[in-house]
């Protein structure tokens, strides 16, 4: 998913968006007990197009509450800056409205990466406002949550994930300031799977409500080669959900598709380049896919290795595996030279050798598949590396953290290592 910056808005503009969201709103919040000032609001989450059951859990030091509101009621509370009535308290808990303006974001459904606090589903409006620098919530975030006649959670993160944000616990940061979060999904339509089949890029358009895609347009631009200066452009009108086909001959070096509605508003985006995005799945047999990959040249998710005999070659191979695992995954073709020439890799028990090499040189354990195909009557081994488990990152080889950048493998900087250790879960970019 990618975050596209929208024009700056004030508090009342955000409230109007909530009112116009057109579906039920999940209004959820968390309060922390303070010795000096009683209960203080720590988190407010406003989720559009969401149905929830009302809940009010008052633990000794934490209150977690959620209820379903109409967009009008949710907008009114948001504008007034209070949670609504709180059982046991004379008044609801206040939160300070934002002063001035701030830039919200439009979050697309792009599959290359996901972001904290955003579920990987529909494109959505995203507004985040911090109203404090610190919170007692951070000191209790990993403590068990338990009280008689109330649900037990292994930690506060789990409760926040389920009740407040509606996301898996792995997507909740363990350190954050008091904030207001507004997420308003647009379920009219989105870009689905993108595939490449015999010279044609096929882009799926999916609907979340009947006739949601009617009148929309998919604006596509692409370059056949990375050295091309001119873009080829095509606008595809949409009448119903389904597959839109674009004849491109070969796999484009770069392609971007923008889904817009009748008024030109951006709904979603998908695409790829040498350094970003996620290339499409390649349809057909594994042999056909290998033949296609041989025409692409090495890039962010594709690497060629001629042989694995010498220690230098083994180290380079293992470093690439670690780099793919630290990113969105990738494919390594063993038995192919750097210039895409098929030289073959014909050694005894090659598959076992490849698996053992990865197991012995890459830390932590990496999920890989190794397949053998015949290309030009020569054996080529296809090593498919899955995106690494975020809890296991960063993956290391020889004590070094490796990443992919501009189609090459290199050692990560200190800042990049920190980002790997805290990044959200990447979506698979492997060519299936």
Short mmCIF file of C-alpha atoms in Angstrom, two decimals:
data_model
loop_
_atom_site.label_atom_id
_atom_site.label_comp_id
_atom_site.label_asym_id
_atom_site.label_seq_id
_atom_site.Cartn_x
_atom_site.Cartn_y
_atom_site.Cartn_z
CA UNK A 1 0.00 0.00 0.00
CA UNK A 2 1.16 3.52 -0.75
CA UNK A 3 0.18 6.79 0.87
CA UNK A 4 -0.65 9.66 -1.49
CA UNK A 5 -0.69 13.09 0.16
CA UNK A 6 -3.96 15.02 -0.08
CA UNK A 7 -4.43 18.81 0.21
CA UNK A 8 -4.29 20.15 3.76
CA UNK A 9 -7.59 20.08 5.70
CA UNK A 10 -8.78 21.55 8.96
CA UNK A 11 -10.70 19.72 11.71
CA UNK A 12 -14.13 20.60 10.32
CA UNK A 13 -13.19 19.27 6.88
CA UNK A 14 -12.28 15.90 8.40
CA UNK A 15 -15.60 15.92 10.27
CA UNK A 16 -17.43 16.52 6.99
CA UNK A 17 -15.67 13.55 5.44
CA UNK A 18 -16.87 11.37 8.32
CA UNK A 19 -20.44 12.63 7.84
CA UNK A 20 -20.30 11.86 4.10
CA UNK A 21 -18.78 8.39 4.54
CA UNK A 22 -22.23 6.92 3.91
CA UNK A 23 -22.03 3.79 6.06
CA UNK A 24 -21.84 2.73 9.68
CA UNK A 25 -18.88 4.05 11.67
CA UNK A 26 -16.91 2.16 14.33
CA UNK A 27 -16.16 4.67 17.11
CA UNK A 28 -13.47 3.20 19.38
CA UNK A 29 -11.27 4.68 22.07
CA UNK A 30 -8.81 3.91 24.85
CA UNK A 31 -8.34 5.81 28.11
CA UNK A 32 -5.58 5.47 30.70
CA UNK A 33 -5.87 6.10 34.43
CA UNK A 34 -3.61 8.90 35.62
CA UNK A 35 -2.81 9.48 39.29
CA UNK A 36 -2.79 13.25 38.77
CA UNK A 37 -5.78 13.84 36.51
CA UNK A 38 -7.98 10.74 36.50
CA UNK A 39 -8.91 9.18 33.17
CA UNK A 40 -7.22 10.57 30.06
CA UNK A 41 -7.95 9.69 26.46
CA UNK A 42 -5.02 7.95 24.75
CA UNK A 43 -6.45 6.80 21.41
CA UNK A 44 -9.53 7.56 19.33
CA UNK A 45 -10.15 5.47 16.22
CA UNK A 46 -12.86 6.30 13.69
CA UNK A 47 -13.38 3.58 11.08
CA UNK A 48 -15.87 4.03 8.26
CA UNK A 49 -17.78 1.19 6.56
CA UNK A 50 -17.35 -0.92 9.69
CA UNK A 51 -19.89 -2.83 11.76
CA UNK A 52 -19.01 -3.57 15.41
CA UNK A 53 -20.73 -4.78 18.54
CA UNK A 54 -20.86 -2.31 21.39
CA UNK A 55 -18.30 -3.00 24.12
CA UNK A 56 -17.13 -1.20 27.24
CA UNK A 57 -14.26 -2.86 29.13
CA UNK A 58 -13.09 -1.06 32.25
CA UNK A 59 -9.90 -2.64 33.57
CA UNK A 60 -8.14 -1.26 36.67
CA UNK A 61 -5.99 1.19 34.69
CA UNK A 62 -7.38 1.01 31.16
CA UNK A 63 -10.76 1.57 29.52
CA UNK A 64 -11.35 0.20 26.02
CA UNK A 65 -14.65 1.00 24.35
CA UNK A 66 -16.24 0.67 20.94
CA UNK A 67 -19.67 1.32 19.47
CA UNK A 68 -21.34 1.66 16.11
CA UNK A 69 -22.54 5.14 15.15
CA UNK A 70 -24.18 6.75 12.18
CA UNK A 71 -21.84 8.99 10.18
CA UNK A 72 -23.82 12.04 11.35
CA UNK A 73 -23.44 11.25 15.07
CA UNK A 74 -19.76 10.32 14.66
CA UNK A 75 -19.10 13.56 12.79
CA UNK A 76 -20.81 15.62 15.51
CA UNK A 77 -18.78 14.01 18.32
CA UNK A 78 -15.58 14.44 16.33
CA UNK A 79 -16.28 18.11 15.73
CA UNK A 80 -17.14 18.70 19.41
CA UNK A 81 -14.05 16.80 20.61
CA UNK A 82 -15.46 14.27 23.05
CA UNK A 83 -15.94 10.50 23.24
CA UNK A 84 -19.62 10.51 24.14
CA UNK A 85 -21.08 9.46 27.49
CA UNK A 86 -18.86 7.22 29.62
CA UNK A 87 -20.44 4.93 32.25
CA UNK A 88 -19.28 5.88 35.74
CA UNK A 89 -18.09 9.33 34.68
CA UNK A 90 -20.15 12.51 34.77
CA UNK A 91 -18.93 13.61 31.36
CA UNK A 92 -17.34 12.00 28.36
CA UNK A 93 -13.62 12.21 27.84
CA UNK A 94 -12.46 15.21 25.80
CA UNK A 95 -9.77 15.31 23.15
CA UNK A 96 -8.26 18.49 21.72
CA UNK A 97 -9.26 19.23 18.11
CA UNK A 98 -6.38 20.00 15.78
CA UNK A 99 -5.47 23.65 15.34
CA UNK A 100 -4.85 24.84 11.82
CA UNK A 101 -4.54 22.38 8.96
CA UNK A 102 -2.78 19.09 8.29
CA UNK A 103 -2.32 16.85 5.26
CA UNK A 104 -4.37 13.66 5.28
CA UNK A 105 -3.45 10.80 2.94
CA UNK A 106 -5.11 8.54 0.43
CA UNK A 107 -3.93 4.97 1.00
CA UNK A 108 -4.01 2.75 -2.08
CA UNK A 109 -4.32 -1.02 -2.12
CA UNK A 110 -0.91 -1.54 -3.74
CA UNK A 111 0.50 -4.90 -2.73
CA UNK A 112 4.20 -4.05 -2.35
CA UNK A 113 4.03 -2.92 1.29
CA UNK A 114 1.55 -2.45 4.07
CA UNK A 115 1.55 0.20 6.75
CA UNK A 116 1.00 0.17 10.47
CA UNK A 117 -2.63 0.66 11.53
CA UNK A 118 -3.95 0.21 7.97
CA UNK A 119 -5.63 -3.07 6.95
CA UNK A 120 -4.61 -4.49 3.56
CA UNK A 121 -7.95 -4.21 1.83
CA UNK A 122 -9.70 -1.21 0.24
CA UNK A 123 -8.30 2.19 -0.73
CA UNK A 124 -9.08 4.66 2.02
CA UNK A 125 -8.86 8.16 3.41
CA UNK A 126 -6.34 8.32 6.28
CA UNK A 127 -6.05 11.10 8.85
CA UNK A 128 -3.75 10.98 11.88
CA UNK A 129 -3.51 13.65 14.58
CA UNK A 130 -1.21 13.39 17.60
CA UNK A 131 -2.30 15.44 20.59
CA UNK A 132 0.48 14.60 23.02
CA UNK A 133 4.13 13.61 23.01
CA UNK A 134 3.99 10.86 25.61
CA UNK A 135 1.45 8.53 27.12
CA UNK A 136 1.27 6.06 30.00
CA UNK A 137 -0.14 3.72 27.35
CA UNK A 138 3.39 3.10 26.06
CA UNK A 139 4.57 1.81 29.44
CA UNK A 140 1.71 -0.70 29.61
CA UNK A 141 1.52 -1.74 25.99
CA UNK A 142 2.95 -5.24 26.56
CA UNK A 143 1.29 -5.91 29.94
CA UNK A 144 -1.43 -8.59 30.15
CA UNK A 145 -4.97 -7.22 30.24
CA UNK A 146 -7.14 -9.05 32.77
CA UNK A 147 -10.01 -8.37 35.15
CA UNK A 148 -12.87 -10.41 36.54
CA UNK A 149 -15.79 -10.81 34.09
CA UNK A 150 -13.83 -9.04 31.36
CA UNK A 151 -12.03 -10.52 28.33
CA UNK A 152 -8.42 -11.58 28.84
CA UNK A 153 -5.83 -10.36 26.36
CA UNK A 154 -2.15 -11.41 26.39
CA UNK A 155 -1.22 -7.74 26.18
CA UNK A 156 -2.69 -4.35 25.45
CA UNK A 157 -1.46 -4.57 21.86
CA UNK A 158 -3.82 -7.50 21.23
CA UNK A 159 -6.79 -5.59 22.65
CA UNK A 160 -6.00 -2.48 20.62
CA UNK A 161 -5.65 -4.55 17.46
CA UNK A 162 -8.99 -6.33 17.87
CA UNK A 163 -11.23 -3.66 19.37
CA UNK A 164 -9.79 -0.31 18.33
CA UNK A 165 -7.98 -0.76 15.01
CA UNK A 166 -9.41 -3.97 13.52
CA UNK A 167 -6.02 -5.28 12.38
CA UNK A 168 -3.64 -8.14 13.34
CA UNK A 169 -1.53 -7.49 16.49
CA UNK A 170 1.67 -7.54 14.43
CA UNK A 171 0.53 -4.33 12.75
CA UNK A 172 0.23 -2.31 15.97
CA UNK A 173 3.35 -0.31 16.93
CA UNK A 174 4.49 -0.73 20.51
CA UNK A 175 5.49 2.90 20.88
CA UNK A 176 3.26 5.81 19.96
CA UNK A 177 1.85 9.07 21.28
CA UNK A 178 -1.82 9.84 22.06
CA UNK A 179 -3.61 10.23 18.75
CA UNK A 180 -6.80 10.42 16.74
CA UNK A 181 -6.96 8.12 13.72
CA UNK A 182 -9.62 8.35 11.01
CA UNK A 183 -9.85 5.68 8.30
CA UNK A 184 -12.63 5.90 5.72
CA UNK A 185 -12.50 3.11 3.11
CA UNK A 186 -13.86 3.70 -0.39
CA UNK A 187 -15.45 0.41 -1.42
CA UNK A 188 -16.65 1.41 -4.85
CA UNK A 189 -13.87 -0.38 -6.70
CA UNK A 190 -10.15 -1.15 -6.59
CA UNK A 191 -7.35 -2.67 -8.65
CA UNK A 192 -6.98 -6.40 -8.06
CA UNK A 193 -4.41 -8.87 -9.35
CA UNK A 194 -2.14 -7.86 -12.23
CA UNK A 195 -0.82 -10.62 -14.50
CA UNK A 196 1.27 -10.84 -17.65
CA UNK A 197 0.29 -13.44 -20.23
CA UNK A 198 1.70 -13.79 -23.74
CA UNK A 199 2.38 -10.13 -24.43
CA UNK A 200 -0.64 -8.79 -22.57
CA UNK A 201 -0.86 -7.09 -19.17
CA UNK A 202 -4.15 -8.06 -17.53
CA UNK A 203 -5.50 -5.85 -14.73
CA UNK A 204 -8.43 -6.97 -12.58
CA UNK A 205 -11.01 -4.42 -11.44
CA UNK A 206 -12.94 -5.45 -8.31
CA UNK A 207 -16.11 -3.92 -6.87
CA UNK A 208 -17.12 -3.58 -3.24
CA UNK A 209 -20.65 -2.48 -4.02
CA UNK A 210 -22.93 -2.95 -7.06
CA UNK A 211 -22.07 -0.74 -10.04
CA UNK A 212 -19.24 0.82 -8.05
CA UNK A 213 -16.90 0.81 -11.05
CA UNK A 214 -19.43 2.17 -13.56
CA UNK A 215 -18.00 5.18 -15.35
CA UNK A 216 -14.56 4.87 -13.79
CA UNK A 217 -11.41 4.96 -15.89
CA UNK A 218 -8.08 3.15 -15.67
CA UNK A 219 -5.30 5.44 -16.86
CA UNK A 220 -2.19 3.46 -17.80
CA UNK A 221 1.29 4.56 -18.86
CA UNK A 222 4.29 2.34 -19.55
CA UNK A 223 7.80 2.19 -20.99
CA UNK A 224 8.99 -0.92 -22.82
CA UNK A 225 12.64 -0.45 -21.84
CA UNK A 226 14.22 1.24 -18.84
CA UNK A 227 16.18 3.48 -21.25
CA UNK A 228 13.07 4.72 -23.11
CA UNK A 229 12.26 8.40 -22.65
CA UNK A 230 8.72 8.31 -24.05
CA UNK A 231 5.70 6.86 -22.27
CA UNK A 232 3.00 4.89 -24.05
CA UNK A 233 -0.41 5.95 -22.73
CA UNK A 234 -3.84 4.34 -22.68
CA UNK A 235 -7.15 5.21 -20.97
CA UNK A 236 -9.47 2.24 -20.43
CA UNK A 237 -13.11 3.01 -19.65
CA UNK A 238 -14.78 0.71 -17.13
CA UNK A 239 -18.40 -0.40 -17.36
CA UNK A 240 -18.29 -3.40 -15.04
CA UNK A 241 -15.82 -5.34 -12.88
CA UNK A 242 -13.55 -7.81 -14.61
CA UNK A 243 -10.27 -8.03 -16.49
CA UNK A 244 -8.90 -5.17 -18.57
CA UNK A 245 -6.29 -6.24 -21.13
CA UNK A 246 -3.45 -4.11 -22.41
CA UNK A 247 -1.28 -5.35 -25.29
CA UNK A 248 2.34 -4.44 -24.54
CA UNK A 249 4.21 -7.12 -26.52
CA UNK A 250 6.97 -7.73 -23.95
CA UNK A 251 6.94 -7.17 -20.23
CA UNK A 252 7.17 -3.37 -19.73
CA UNK A 253 10.21 -2.20 -17.79
CA UNK A 254 7.90 0.22 -16.00
CA UNK A 255 4.11 0.51 -15.86
CA UNK A 256 1.69 2.50 -13.71
CA UNK A 257 -2.10 2.31 -13.62
CA UNK A 258 -4.30 4.90 -11.93
CA UNK A 259 -7.96 4.15 -11.20
CA UNK A 260 -10.09 7.32 -11.18
CA UNK A 261 -13.82 8.00 -10.85
CA UNK A 262 -16.07 10.13 -13.07
CA UNK A 263 -14.87 13.33 -11.38
CA UNK A 264 -11.21 12.43 -11.78
CA UNK A 265 -10.71 11.53 -8.12
CA UNK A 266 -7.97 8.95 -7.58
CA UNK A 267 -9.35 5.69 -6.17
CA UNK A 268 -6.41 3.32 -6.48
CA UNK A 269 -3.01 2.78 -8.06
CA UNK A 270 -0.83 -0.15 -9.08
CA UNK A 271 2.38 -0.58 -11.00
CA UNK A 272 6.08 -1.21 -10.97
CA UNK A 273 9.49 0.14 -11.92
CA UNK A 274 13.02 -1.10 -11.41
CA UNK A 275 13.08 0.24 -7.86
CA UNK A 276 9.49 0.23 -6.62
CA UNK A 277 6.10 -1.40 -6.92
CA UNK A 278 5.44 -5.05 -7.60
CA UNK A 279 5.80 -6.69 -10.98
CA UNK A 280 2.84 -8.76 -12.19
CA UNK A 281 2.43 -12.46 -11.83
CA UNK A 282 3.48 -14.26 -15.00
CA UNK A 283 0.90 -16.74 -16.26
CA UNK A 284 1.78 -20.05 -17.84
CA UNK A 285 4.05 -22.97 -17.01
CA UNK A 286 7.21 -22.52 -14.97
CA UNK A 287 9.29 -23.02 -18.13
CA UNK A 288 7.33 -20.29 -19.90
CA UNK A 289 7.83 -17.97 -16.94
CA UNK A 290 11.57 -18.64 -16.90
CA UNK A 291 11.76 -17.84 -20.60
CA UNK A 292 9.95 -14.57 -19.89
CA UNK A 293 12.25 -13.72 -16.97
CA UNK A 294 15.24 -14.22 -19.26
CA UNK A 295 13.97 -11.34 -21.40
CA UNK A 296 13.58 -8.95 -18.45
CA UNK A 297 17.13 -8.73 -17.15
CA UNK A 298 17.94 -8.50 -13.47
CA UNK A 299 15.83 -6.14 -11.38
CA UNK A 300 14.61 -5.66 -7.82
CA UNK A 301 13.01 -9.10 -7.63
CA UNK A 302 14.98 -11.10 -10.18
CA UNK A 303 18.63 -12.22 -10.06
CA UNK A 304 20.76 -14.49 -12.26
CA UNK A 305 23.50 -16.77 -10.91
CA UNK A 306 25.78 -18.69 -13.27
CA UNK A 307 27.13 -21.22 -10.75
CA UNK A 308 27.48 -21.92 -7.05
CA UNK A 309 30.81 -23.74 -6.90
CA UNK A 310 33.28 -21.21 -5.52
CA UNK A 311 32.93 -19.70 -2.07
CA UNK A 312 32.53 -16.20 -3.53
CA UNK A 313 29.61 -17.37 -5.66
CA UNK A 314 28.00 -19.15 -2.70
CA UNK A 315 28.31 -16.04 -0.54
CA UNK A 316 26.83 -13.83 -3.26
CA UNK A 317 23.92 -16.24 -3.71
CA UNK A 318 23.19 -16.39 0.04
CA UNK A 319 23.38 -12.60 0.32
CA UNK A 320 20.78 -12.27 -2.44
CA UNK A 321 18.48 -14.74 -0.66
CA UNK A 322 18.77 -12.70 2.56
CA UNK A 323 18.12 -9.47 0.65
CA UNK A 324 14.98 -10.88 -0.98
CA UNK A 325 13.76 -12.11 2.43
CA UNK A 326 14.31 -8.63 3.88
CA UNK A 327 12.18 -7.19 1.07
CA UNK A 328 9.19 -8.40 -0.92
CA UNK A 329 10.73 -11.71 -2.00
CA UNK A 330 12.17 -12.61 -5.36
CA UNK A 331 13.39 -15.15 -7.91
CA UNK A 332 16.95 -16.41 -8.46
CA UNK A 333 17.73 -18.32 -11.65
CA UNK A 334 20.75 -20.57 -11.14
CA UNK A 335 22.41 -21.54 -14.41
CA UNK A 336 22.02 -18.15 -16.09
CA UNK A 337 24.82 -15.65 -16.76
CA UNK A 338 24.55 -11.93 -15.97
CA UNK A 339 23.76 -11.18 -19.63
CA UNK A 340 20.74 -13.58 -19.58
CA UNK A 341 22.65 -16.34 -21.37
CA UNK A 342 21.53 -19.82 -20.29
CA UNK A 343 24.66 -21.78 -19.34
CA UNK A 344 22.93 -24.47 -17.28
CA UNK A 345 23.73 -25.74 -13.81
CA UNK A 346 24.32 -29.48 -13.93
CA UNK A 347 25.78 -30.78 -10.67
CA UNK A 348 24.81 -33.82 -8.58
CA UNK A 349 22.01 -33.20 -6.04
CA UNK A 350 21.78 -29.53 -7.02
CA UNK A 351 18.50 -28.96 -5.19
CA UNK A 352 19.92 -30.34 -1.93
CA UNK A 353 23.03 -28.21 -2.38
CA UNK A 354 20.97 -25.03 -2.83
CA UNK A 355 18.76 -25.73 0.20
CA UNK A 356 21.78 -26.57 2.39
CA UNK A 357 23.61 -23.45 1.23
CA UNK A 358 20.70 -21.25 2.31
CA UNK A 359 20.23 -23.10 5.59
CA UNK A 360 23.93 -22.82 6.51
CA UNK A 361 24.55 -19.21 5.47
CA UNK A 362 21.33 -17.24 6.03
CA UNK A 363 20.03 -16.34 9.49
CA UNK A 364 17.04 -16.67 10.26
CA UNK A 365 15.26 -19.52 8.48
CA UNK A 366 14.00 -18.44 5.04
CA UNK A 367 11.03 -19.96 3.19
CA UNK A 368 12.22 -21.00 -0.29
CA UNK A 369 11.15 -23.29 -3.11
CA UNK A 370 13.64 -24.85 -5.52
CA UNK A 371 12.43 -26.15 -8.90
CA UNK A 372 14.30 -27.55 -11.90
CA UNK A 373 13.37 -26.71 -15.50
CA UNK A 374 14.97 -27.37 -18.88
CA UNK A 375 15.76 -24.29 -20.96
CA UNK A 376 17.57 -24.72 -24.27
CA UNK A 377 18.12 -28.33 -23.17
CA UNK A 378 20.08 -27.12 -20.14
CA UNK A 379 19.08 -27.43 -16.47
CA UNK A 380 18.12 -24.19 -14.73
CA UNK A 381 17.12 -24.04 -11.07
CA UNK A 382 14.42 -21.60 -10.02
CA UNK A 383 14.83 -20.47 -6.41
CA UNK A 384 11.69 -18.70 -5.16
CA UNK A 385 12.31 -16.67 -2.00
CA UNK A 386 9.24 -15.64 0.00
CA UNK A 387 9.06 -12.31 1.86
CA UNK A 388 10.55 -12.82 5.31
CA UNK A 389 8.63 -13.04 8.55
CA UNK A 390 8.59 -9.49 9.98
CA UNK A 391 9.27 -10.88 13.45
CA UNK A 392 12.48 -12.50 12.15
CA UNK A 393 13.83 -9.49 10.27
CA UNK A 394 16.45 -8.44 9.54
CA UNK A 395 17.84 -11.55 7.83
CA UNK A 396 21.63 -11.78 7.83
CA UNK A 397 24.33 -13.48 5.82
CA UNK A 398 27.81 -13.67 7.30
CA UNK A 399 26.68 -11.28 10.03
CA UNK A 400 25.67 -8.62 7.49
CA UNK A 401 22.16 -7.37 6.73
CA UNK A 402 21.57 -7.36 2.98
CA UNK A 403 18.91 -5.52 0.95
CA UNK A 404 17.98 -5.02 -2.69
CA UNK A 405 18.42 -1.57 -4.22
CA UNK A 406 18.11 -0.69 -7.90
CA UNK A 407 18.37 -4.31 -8.98
CA UNK A 408 21.50 -5.10 -6.96
CA UNK A 409 22.27 -6.59 -3.55
CA UNK A 410 24.11 -4.47 -1.01
CA UNK A 411 24.67 -4.16 2.74
CA UNK A 412 22.03 -2.14 4.59
CA UNK A 413 22.89 1.08 6.36
CA UNK A 414 22.26 1.48 10.09
CA UNK A 415 19.10 3.46 9.36
CA UNK A 416 17.85 0.83 6.91
CA UNK A 417 18.45 -1.90 9.49
CA UNK A 418 16.34 0.02 12.00
CA UNK A 419 13.60 0.36 9.40
CA UNK A 420 13.69 -3.37 8.67
CA UNK A 421 13.33 -4.12 12.36
CA UNK A 422 10.18 -2.01 12.67
CA UNK A 423 8.63 -2.03 9.20
CA UNK A 424 5.14 -3.23 8.43
CA UNK A 425 4.61 -6.56 6.75
CA UNK A 426 5.44 -6.53 3.02
CA UNK A 427 3.04 -8.06 0.56
CA UNK A 428 4.40 -10.80 -1.66
CA UNK A 429 5.98 -9.57 -4.86
CA UNK A 430 7.02 -13.00 -6.12
CA UNK A 431 6.05 -13.92 -9.67
CA UNK A 432 3.68 -16.82 -9.14
#
